[in-house]
CSV table of C-alpha atoms and ligand atoms in Angstrom, one decimal:
chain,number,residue,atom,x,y,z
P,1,UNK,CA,0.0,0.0,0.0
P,2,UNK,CA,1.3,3.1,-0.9
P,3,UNK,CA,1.7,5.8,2.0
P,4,UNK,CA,-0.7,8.4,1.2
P,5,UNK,CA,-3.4,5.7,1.1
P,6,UNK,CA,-1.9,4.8,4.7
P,7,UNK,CA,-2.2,7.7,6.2
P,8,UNK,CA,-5.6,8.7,4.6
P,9,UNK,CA,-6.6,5.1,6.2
P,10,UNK,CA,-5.0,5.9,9.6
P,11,UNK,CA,-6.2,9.4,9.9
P,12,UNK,CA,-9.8,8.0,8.8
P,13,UNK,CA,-9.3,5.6,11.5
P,14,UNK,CA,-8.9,8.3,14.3
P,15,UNK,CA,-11.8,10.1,13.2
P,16,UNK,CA,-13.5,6.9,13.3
P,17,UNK,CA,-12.0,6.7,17.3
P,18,UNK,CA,-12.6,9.9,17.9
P,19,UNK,CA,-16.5,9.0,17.4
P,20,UNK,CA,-16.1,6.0,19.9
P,21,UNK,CA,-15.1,8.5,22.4
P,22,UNK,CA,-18.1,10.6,21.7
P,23,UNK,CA,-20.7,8.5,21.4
P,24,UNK,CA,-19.6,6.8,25.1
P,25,UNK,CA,-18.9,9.9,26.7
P,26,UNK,CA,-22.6,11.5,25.5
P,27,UNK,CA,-24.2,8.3,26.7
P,28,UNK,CA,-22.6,7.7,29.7
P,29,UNK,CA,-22.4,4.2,29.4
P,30,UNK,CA,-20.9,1.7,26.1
P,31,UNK,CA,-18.2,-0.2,25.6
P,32,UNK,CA,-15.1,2.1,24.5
P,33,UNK,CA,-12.8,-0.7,24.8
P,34,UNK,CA,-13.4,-3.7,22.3
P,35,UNK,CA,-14.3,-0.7,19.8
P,36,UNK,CA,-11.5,1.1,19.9
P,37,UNK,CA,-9.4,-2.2,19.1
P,38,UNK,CA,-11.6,-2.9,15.4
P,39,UNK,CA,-11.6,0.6,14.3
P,40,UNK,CA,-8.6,-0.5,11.6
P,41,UNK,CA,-10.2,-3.1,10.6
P,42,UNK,CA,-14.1,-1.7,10.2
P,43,UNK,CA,-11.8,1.6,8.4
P,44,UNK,CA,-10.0,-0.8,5.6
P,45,UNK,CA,-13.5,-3.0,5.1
P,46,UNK,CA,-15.7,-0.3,4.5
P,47,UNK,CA,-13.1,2.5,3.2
P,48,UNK,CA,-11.0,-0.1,0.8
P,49,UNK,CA,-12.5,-2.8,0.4
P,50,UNK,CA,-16.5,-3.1,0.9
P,51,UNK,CA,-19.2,-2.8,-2.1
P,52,UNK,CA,-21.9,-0.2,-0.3
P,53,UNK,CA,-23.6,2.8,-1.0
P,54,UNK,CA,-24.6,5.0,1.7
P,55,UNK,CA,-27.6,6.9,-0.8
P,56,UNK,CA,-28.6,2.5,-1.4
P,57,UNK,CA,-27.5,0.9,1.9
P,58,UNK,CA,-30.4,-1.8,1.2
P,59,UNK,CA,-29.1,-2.6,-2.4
P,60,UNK,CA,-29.2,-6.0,-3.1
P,61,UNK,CA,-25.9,-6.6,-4.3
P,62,UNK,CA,-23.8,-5.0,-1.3
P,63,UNK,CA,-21.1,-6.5,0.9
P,64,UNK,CA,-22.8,-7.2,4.0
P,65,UNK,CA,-20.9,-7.1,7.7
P,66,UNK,CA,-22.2,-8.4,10.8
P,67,UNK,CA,-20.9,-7.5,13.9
P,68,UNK,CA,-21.0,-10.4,15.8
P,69,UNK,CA,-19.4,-8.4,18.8
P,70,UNK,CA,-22.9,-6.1,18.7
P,71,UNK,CA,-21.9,-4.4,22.0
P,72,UNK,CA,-19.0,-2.8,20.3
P,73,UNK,CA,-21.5,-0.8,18.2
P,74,UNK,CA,-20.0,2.5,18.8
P,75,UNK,CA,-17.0,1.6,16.2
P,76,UNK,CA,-19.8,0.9,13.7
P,77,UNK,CA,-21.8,4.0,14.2
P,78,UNK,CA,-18.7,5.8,14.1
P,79,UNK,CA,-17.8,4.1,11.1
P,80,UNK,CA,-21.0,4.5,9.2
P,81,UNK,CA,-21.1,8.2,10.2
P,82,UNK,CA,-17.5,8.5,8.4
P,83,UNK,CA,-18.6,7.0,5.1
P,84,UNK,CA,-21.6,8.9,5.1
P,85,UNK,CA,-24.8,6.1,6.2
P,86,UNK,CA,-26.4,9.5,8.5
P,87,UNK,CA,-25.1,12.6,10.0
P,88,UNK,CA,-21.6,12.7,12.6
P,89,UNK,CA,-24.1,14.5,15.0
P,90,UNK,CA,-26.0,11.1,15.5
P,91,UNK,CA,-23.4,10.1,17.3
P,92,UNK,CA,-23.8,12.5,20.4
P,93,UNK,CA,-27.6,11.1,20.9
P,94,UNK,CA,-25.8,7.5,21.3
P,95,UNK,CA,-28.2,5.0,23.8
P,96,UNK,CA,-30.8,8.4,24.4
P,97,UNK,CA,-34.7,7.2,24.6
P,98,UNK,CA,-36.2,7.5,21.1
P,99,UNK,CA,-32.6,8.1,19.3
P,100,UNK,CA,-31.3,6.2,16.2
P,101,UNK,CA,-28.6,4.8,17.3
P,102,UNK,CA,-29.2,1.9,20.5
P,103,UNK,CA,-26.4,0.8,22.6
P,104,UNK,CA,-26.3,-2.6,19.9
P,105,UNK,CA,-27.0,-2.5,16.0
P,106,UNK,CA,-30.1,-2.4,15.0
P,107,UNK,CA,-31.3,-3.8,11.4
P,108,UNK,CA,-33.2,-0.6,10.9
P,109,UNK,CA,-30.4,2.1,10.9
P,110,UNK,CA,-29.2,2.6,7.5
P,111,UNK,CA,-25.8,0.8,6.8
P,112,UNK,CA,-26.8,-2.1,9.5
P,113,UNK,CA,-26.7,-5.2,7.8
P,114,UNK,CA,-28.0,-7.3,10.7
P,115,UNK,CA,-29.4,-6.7,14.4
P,116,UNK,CA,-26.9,-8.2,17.3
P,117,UNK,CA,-25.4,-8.0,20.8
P,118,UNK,CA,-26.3,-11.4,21.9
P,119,UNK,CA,-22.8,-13.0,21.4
P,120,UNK,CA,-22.8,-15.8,19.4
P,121,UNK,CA,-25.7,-15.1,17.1
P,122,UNK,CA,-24.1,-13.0,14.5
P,123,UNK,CA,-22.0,-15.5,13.2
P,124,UNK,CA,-25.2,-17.5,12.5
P,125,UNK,CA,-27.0,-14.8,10.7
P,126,UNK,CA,-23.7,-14.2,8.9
P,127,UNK,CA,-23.6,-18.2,7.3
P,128,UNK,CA,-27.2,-17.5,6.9
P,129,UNK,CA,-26.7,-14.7,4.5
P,130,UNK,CA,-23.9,-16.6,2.9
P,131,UNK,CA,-25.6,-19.7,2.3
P,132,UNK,CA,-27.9,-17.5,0.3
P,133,UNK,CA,-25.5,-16.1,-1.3
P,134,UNK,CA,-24.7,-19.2,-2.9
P,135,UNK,CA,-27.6,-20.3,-3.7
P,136,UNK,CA,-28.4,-16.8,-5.7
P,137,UNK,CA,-25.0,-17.3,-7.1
P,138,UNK,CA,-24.1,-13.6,-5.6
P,139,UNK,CA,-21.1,-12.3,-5.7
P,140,UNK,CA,-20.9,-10.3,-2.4
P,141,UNK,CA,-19.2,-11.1,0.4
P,142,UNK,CA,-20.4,-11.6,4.5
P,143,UNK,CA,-18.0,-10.0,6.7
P,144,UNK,CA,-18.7,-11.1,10.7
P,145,UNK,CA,-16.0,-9.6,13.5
P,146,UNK,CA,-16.4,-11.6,16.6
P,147,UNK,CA,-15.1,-11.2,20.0
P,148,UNK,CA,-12.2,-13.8,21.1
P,149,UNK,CA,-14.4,-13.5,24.5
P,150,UNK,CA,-17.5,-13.9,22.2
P,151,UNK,CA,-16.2,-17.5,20.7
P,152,UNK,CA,-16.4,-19.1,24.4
P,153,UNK,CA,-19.9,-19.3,23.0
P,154,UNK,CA,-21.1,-23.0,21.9
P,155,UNK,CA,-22.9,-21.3,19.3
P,156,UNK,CA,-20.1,-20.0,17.6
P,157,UNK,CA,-18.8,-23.7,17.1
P,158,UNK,CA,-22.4,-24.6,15.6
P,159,UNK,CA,-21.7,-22.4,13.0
P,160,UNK,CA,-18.3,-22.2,12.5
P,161,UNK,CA,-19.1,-26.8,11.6
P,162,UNK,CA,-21.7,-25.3,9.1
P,163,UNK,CA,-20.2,-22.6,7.7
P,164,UNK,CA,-17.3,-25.2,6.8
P,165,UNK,CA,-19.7,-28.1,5.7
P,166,UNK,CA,-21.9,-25.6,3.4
P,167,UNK,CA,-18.6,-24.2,1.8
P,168,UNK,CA,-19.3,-21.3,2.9
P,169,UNK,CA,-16.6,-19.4,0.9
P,170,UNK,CA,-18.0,-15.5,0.7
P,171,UNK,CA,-17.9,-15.7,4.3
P,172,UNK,CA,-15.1,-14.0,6.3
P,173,UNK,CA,-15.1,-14.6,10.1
P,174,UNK,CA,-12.4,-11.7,11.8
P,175,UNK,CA,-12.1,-12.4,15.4
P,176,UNK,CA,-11.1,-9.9,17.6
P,177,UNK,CA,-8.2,-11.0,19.3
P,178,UNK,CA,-7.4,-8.6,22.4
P,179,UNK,CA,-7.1,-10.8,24.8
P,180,UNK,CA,-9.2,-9.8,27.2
P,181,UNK,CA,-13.2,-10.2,27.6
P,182,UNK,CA,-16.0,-8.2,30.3
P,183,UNK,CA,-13.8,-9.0,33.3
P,184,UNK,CA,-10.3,-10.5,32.5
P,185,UNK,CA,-8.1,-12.6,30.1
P,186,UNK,CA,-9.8,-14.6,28.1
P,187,UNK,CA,-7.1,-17.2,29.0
P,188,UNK,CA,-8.1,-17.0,32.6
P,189,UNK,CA,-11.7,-17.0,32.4
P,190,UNK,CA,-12.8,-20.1,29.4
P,191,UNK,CA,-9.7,-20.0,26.7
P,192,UNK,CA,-10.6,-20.6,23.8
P,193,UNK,CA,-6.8,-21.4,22.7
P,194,UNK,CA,-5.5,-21.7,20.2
P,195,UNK,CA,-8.1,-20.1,17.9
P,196,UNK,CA,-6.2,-20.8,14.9
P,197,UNK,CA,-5.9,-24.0,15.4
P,198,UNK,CA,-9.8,-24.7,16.2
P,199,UNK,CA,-10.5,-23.0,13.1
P,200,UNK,CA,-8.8,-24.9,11.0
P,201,UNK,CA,-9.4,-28.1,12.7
P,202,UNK,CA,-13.4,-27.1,11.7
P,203,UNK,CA,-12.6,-27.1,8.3
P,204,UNK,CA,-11.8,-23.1,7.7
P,205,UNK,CA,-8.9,-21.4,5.8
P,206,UNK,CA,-7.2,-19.1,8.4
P,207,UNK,CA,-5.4,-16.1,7.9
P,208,UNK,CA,-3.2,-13.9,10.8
P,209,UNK,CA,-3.7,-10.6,10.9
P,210,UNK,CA,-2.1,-7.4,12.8
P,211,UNK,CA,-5.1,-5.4,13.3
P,212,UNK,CA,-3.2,-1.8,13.5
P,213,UNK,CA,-0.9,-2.5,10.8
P,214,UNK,CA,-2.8,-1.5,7.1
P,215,UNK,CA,-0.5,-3.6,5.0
P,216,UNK,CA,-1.2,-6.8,6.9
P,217,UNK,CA,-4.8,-5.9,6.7
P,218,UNK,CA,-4.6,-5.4,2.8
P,219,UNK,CA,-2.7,-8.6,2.0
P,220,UNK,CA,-5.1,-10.4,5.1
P,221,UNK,CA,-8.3,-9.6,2.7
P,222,UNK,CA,-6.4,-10.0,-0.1
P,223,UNK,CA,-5.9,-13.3,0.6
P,224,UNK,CA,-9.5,-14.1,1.8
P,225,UNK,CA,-10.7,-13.4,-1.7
P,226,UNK,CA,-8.5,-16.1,-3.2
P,227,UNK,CA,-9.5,-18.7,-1.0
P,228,UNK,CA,-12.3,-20.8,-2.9
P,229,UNK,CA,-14.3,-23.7,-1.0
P,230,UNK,CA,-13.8,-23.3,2.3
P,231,UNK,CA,-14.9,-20.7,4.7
P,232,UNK,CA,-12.3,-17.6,6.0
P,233,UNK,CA,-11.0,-16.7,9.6
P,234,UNK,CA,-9.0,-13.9,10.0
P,235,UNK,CA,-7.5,-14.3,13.6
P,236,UNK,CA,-6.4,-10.3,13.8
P,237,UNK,CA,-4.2,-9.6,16.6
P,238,UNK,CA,-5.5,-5.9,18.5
P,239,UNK,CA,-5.1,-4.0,21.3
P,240,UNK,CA,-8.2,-3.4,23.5
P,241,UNK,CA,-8.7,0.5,23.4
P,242,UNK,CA,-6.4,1.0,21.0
P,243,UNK,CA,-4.8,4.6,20.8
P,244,UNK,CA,-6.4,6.1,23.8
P,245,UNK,CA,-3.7,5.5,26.7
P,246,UNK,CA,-5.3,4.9,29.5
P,247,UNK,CA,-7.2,2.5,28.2
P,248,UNK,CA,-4.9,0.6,26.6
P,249,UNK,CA,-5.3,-3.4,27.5
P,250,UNK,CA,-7.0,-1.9,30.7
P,251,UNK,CA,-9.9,-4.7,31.3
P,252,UNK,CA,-12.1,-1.6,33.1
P,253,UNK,CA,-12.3,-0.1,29.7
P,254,UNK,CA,-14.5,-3.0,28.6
P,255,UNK,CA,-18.2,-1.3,29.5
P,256,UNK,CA,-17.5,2.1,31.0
P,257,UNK,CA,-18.1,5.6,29.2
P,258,UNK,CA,-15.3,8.2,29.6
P,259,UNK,CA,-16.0,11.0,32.6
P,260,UNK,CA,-15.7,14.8,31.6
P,261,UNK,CA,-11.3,14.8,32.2
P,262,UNK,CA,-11.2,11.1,30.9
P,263,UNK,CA,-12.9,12.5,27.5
P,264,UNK,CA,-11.2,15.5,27.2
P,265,UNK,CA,-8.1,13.5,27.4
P,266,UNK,CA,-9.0,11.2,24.8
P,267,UNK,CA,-10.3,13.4,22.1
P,268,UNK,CA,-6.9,15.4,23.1
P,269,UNK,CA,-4.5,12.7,22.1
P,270,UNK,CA,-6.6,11.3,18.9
P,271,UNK,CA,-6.7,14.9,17.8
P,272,UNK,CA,-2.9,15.5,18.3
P,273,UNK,CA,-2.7,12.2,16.2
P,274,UNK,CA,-4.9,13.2,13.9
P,275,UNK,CA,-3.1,16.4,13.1
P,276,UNK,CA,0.3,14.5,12.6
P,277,UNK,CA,-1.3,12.3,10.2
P,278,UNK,CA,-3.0,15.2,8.5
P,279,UNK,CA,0.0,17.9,8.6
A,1,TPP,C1,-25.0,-14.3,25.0
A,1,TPP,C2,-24.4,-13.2,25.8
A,1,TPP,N1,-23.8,-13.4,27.0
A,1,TPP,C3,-23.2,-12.4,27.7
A,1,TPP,C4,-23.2,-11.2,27.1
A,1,TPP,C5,-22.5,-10.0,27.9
A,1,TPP,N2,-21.3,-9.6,27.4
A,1,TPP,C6,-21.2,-8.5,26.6
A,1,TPP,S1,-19.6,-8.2,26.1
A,1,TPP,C7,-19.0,-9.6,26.8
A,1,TPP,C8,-17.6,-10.0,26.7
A,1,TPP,C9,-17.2,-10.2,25.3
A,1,TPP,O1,-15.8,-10.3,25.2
A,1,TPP,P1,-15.1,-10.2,23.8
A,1,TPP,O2,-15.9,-10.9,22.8
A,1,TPP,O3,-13.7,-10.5,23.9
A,1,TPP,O4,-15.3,-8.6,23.5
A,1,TPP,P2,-14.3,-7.4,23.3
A,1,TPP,O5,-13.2,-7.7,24.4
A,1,TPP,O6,-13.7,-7.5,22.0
A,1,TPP,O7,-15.1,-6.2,23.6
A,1,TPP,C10,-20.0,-10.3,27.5
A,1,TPP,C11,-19.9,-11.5,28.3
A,1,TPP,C12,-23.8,-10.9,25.8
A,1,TPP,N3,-23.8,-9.8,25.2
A,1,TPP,N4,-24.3,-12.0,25.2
């Protein structure tokens, strides 16, 4: 990739942060963490590499993304608001009474390809759409991001046998990789080590992945497309609250919204950030 591209992607990505931080701090309550660790990725799928429209976000031929992890919504809003789905100032009204955007996705907000939050379930609706893909013939791809807390689930397991028996190969499993889940490591509370290795023993072609680096996230999707038969898990390796300080790898940072000075710090570094990127 070349490095304008790069830093157009990075900077994107700190806006795209910088809307995490907004959205929790105006609600009071979210889950900063696990979004701040996807924002790469949600930045090169829907920036790089997804077919959408935000004037046609119901069009039938679209690339369609589940987020398995639904409680990390605020990196999707955020996203969405970037390329355009509704206005930035959405954002600010994040988990209010009668607002768009509720504390999970909801099918009904434009650029929302499925409703989730109960962990496990995504993944399901994800085969589901790419069963159907096959069967139409479609071209488009399923994206689902899962939580490496979120595959403790049995459920995920039921699907990932499916997906794999079904040939499921428009569909692209990225599990979030942080190492940490609502109240610990995920090695210390059900590990579900080595993920790879599952995955591939349940039929999938798996792909690593540094989740903050743009080149290994180009040549991680890259690779995805080749792969014919079999469905794809990118295992991407992140850091929870990613590019805020104090809440990097900080396990308290899974569910709690950002006080007034905690805020202000945080928009502070992304913006100095942002203003390298952009000078
Ligand atoms: C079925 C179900 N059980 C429990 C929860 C509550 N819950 C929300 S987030 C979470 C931990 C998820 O950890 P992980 O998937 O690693 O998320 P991340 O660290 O990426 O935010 C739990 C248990 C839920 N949303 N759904």
């Amino acid at each position: 990739m070349d490095e304008m591209t790069k830093k157009q992607l990075q900077a994107t990505a700190c806006r795209i942060r910088m809307g995490v931080v907004e959205g929790t701090y105006n609600a009071k309550s979210g889950h900063p963490g696990g979004s701040l660790s996807i924002c790469d990725t949600l930045t090169y799928l829907y920036f790089a590499k997804m077919y959408v429209d935000p004037k046609n976000p119901d069009m039938a031929d679209r690339d369609r993304l589940v987020l398995s992890k639904g409680h990390c919504a605020p990196a999707l809003y955020s996203t969405l608001a970037e390329r355009g789905f509704f206005p930035k100032e959405e954002l600010k009204s994040l988990r209010h009474i009668g607002a768009l955007l509720q504390g999970h996705p909801c099918i009904h907000i434009p650029g929302v390809d499925m409703s989730s939050g109960s962990l496990g379930q995504g993944i399901s609706a994800a085969c589901g759409m790419a069963l159907a893909a096959k069967m139409d013939n479609a071209a488009y791809k399923v994206y689902t991001i899962l939580g490496d807390g979120e595959i403790e689930e049995g459920q995920v397991w039921e699907a990932a046998m499916f997906a794999a028996h079904y040939q499921l190969d428009s569909l692209v499993a990225i599990v979030d990789n942080n190492g940490l889940q609502i109240d610990g490591k995920i090695t210390d509370v059900c590990s579900p080590e080595p993920i790879p290795e599952k995955f591939e023993a349940f039929g999938w072609h798996v792909i690593r992945m540094d989740a903050h680096d743009f080149d290994s996230i180009e040549a991680a999707m890259q690779e995805a497309e080749t792969v014919v038969g079999k469905p794809v898990a990118i295992i991407q390796k992140s850091v929870k609250g990613k590019d805020v300080s104090f809440m990097e790898n900080q396990v308290g940072w899974h569910g709690k919204a950002p006080n007034q000075a905690e805020y202000e710090q945080a928009m502070a570094e992304l913006s100095a950030q942002l203003k390298e990127l952009e000078g």
